[in-house]
């Protein structure tokens, strides 16, 4: 078994390699990196490091030589990533990769309001059309997505949301990484996983966790989507980011990110990390 991980220098990829070390010797792991110099520490730990820039398709097939299982961590290059993922899938087929494991998004579907869903749906279609064995791992929200709220809590004592009474079943990035590693070493993995945290928290729960982590009084301000846009515009966010934030809250309001499946805890063999632990760890870091 030779396992390759794209985006190995990213936040999730780094944690996946750490998690893989609990299952296999790292000489069975190929760390694929856009900038191999940034993966030097992985080479020191015994992993092979190969250059792998999605935007250089001519590089990809050779870099996948001998790989049995490929974790394709979705790119962060919104607007380009479907083409990037297509290049990786084409290269994997040409290189004879045995299986692709792809990190999609919880509840990704044509009817999702989540702004990240369309790229994931399209990539899932590419995988289905590729004829390659593959596993879709639909990751729920990272608790780390809310670390920016620590500063808002300290400065403004408020969380602003247009998600209404929606909930978020988030988990720590490290939980999703451990799950990806468990799937990569399991030849009998299911075709699709829907992963989320054990607890669907409300924005009142988030405010309490922020208050506990910061010592500040934190209130929740529930606003309409348009009011939310105004607040974000005043804070200086670019229009694209504003639509992203408001779109995510619309998905949360619709219940898309509050789904608790317990599949993540089952894969990692322990409860998922509570939101409060992630927030508190960040304040200690
Ligand atoms: N579920 C969630 O809550 C959530 C939240 C945020 C993001 N995501 C998704 O999950 C993915 C992993 O999350 P993360 O936290 O690890 O994000 P991240 O730290 O931004 O990692 C993204 C990875 O994509 C790599 N990448 C981007 N363009 C590339 C290219 N042209 N060629 C090769 N690699 C390229 C980056 O390479 P470099 O290391 O060279 O920059 C990086 O390693 C994200 O990319 C995004 O699709 C999910």
mmCIF file of C-alpha atoms in Angstrom, residues 149-150 152-161 202-212 214-223:
data_model
loop_
_atom_site.group_PDB
_atom_site.id
_atom_site.type_symbol
_atom_site.label_atom_id
_atom_site.label_comp_id
_atom_site.label_asym_id
_atom_site.label_seq_id
_atom_site.Cartn_x
_atom_site.Cartn_y
_atom_site.Cartn_z
ATOM 1 C CA UNK A 149 -15.130 34.897 16.569
ATOM 2 C CA UNK A 150 -12.736 34.938 19.550
ATOM 3 C CA UNK A 152 -15.063 39.581 17.810
ATOM 4 C CA UNK A 153 -16.049 38.369 21.268
ATOM 5 C CA UNK A 154 -13.183 40.250 22.907
ATOM 6 C CA UNK A 155 -13.690 43.444 20.889
ATOM 7 C CA UNK A 156 -17.451 43.655 20.466
ATOM 8 C CA UNK A 157 -18.913 41.131 22.932
ATOM 9 C CA UNK A 158 -21.165 39.811 20.197
ATOM 10 C CA UNK A 159 -21.678 37.109 17.626
ATOM 11 C CA UNK A 160 -23.639 38.279 14.608
ATOM 12 C CA UNK A 161 -25.481 35.683 12.579
ATOM 13 C CA UNK A 202 -26.726 26.737 18.540
ATOM 14 C CA UNK A 203 -25.305 30.236 18.229
ATOM 15 C CA UNK A 204 -26.246 30.721 21.899
ATOM 16 C CA UNK A 205 -23.983 27.749 22.670
ATOM 17 C CA UNK A 206 -21.261 29.387 20.552
ATOM 18 C CA UNK A 207 -21.614 32.646 22.500
ATOM 19 C CA UNK A 208 -21.324 30.749 25.801
ATOM 20 C CA UNK A 209 -18.229 28.887 24.587
ATOM 21 C CA UNK A 210 -16.680 32.173 23.402
ATOM 22 C CA UNK A 211 -17.456 33.803 26.749
ATOM 23 C CA UNK A 212 -15.841 30.902 28.597
ATOM 24 C CA UNK A 214 -12.262 34.782 26.486
ATOM 25 C CA UNK A 215 -13.786 35.868 29.796
ATOM 26 C CA UNK A 216 -15.875 38.447 27.866
ATOM 27 C CA UNK A 217 -19.651 38.838 27.999
ATOM 28 C CA UNK A 218 -20.902 37.679 24.609
ATOM 29 C CA UNK A 219 -24.379 38.155 23.183
ATOM 30 C CA UNK A 220 -25.884 36.774 19.981
ATOM 31 C CA UNK A 221 -27.280 39.292 17.499
ATOM 32 C CA UNK A 222 -29.614 37.560 15.078
ATOM 33 C CA UNK A 223 -30.005 39.660 11.953
#
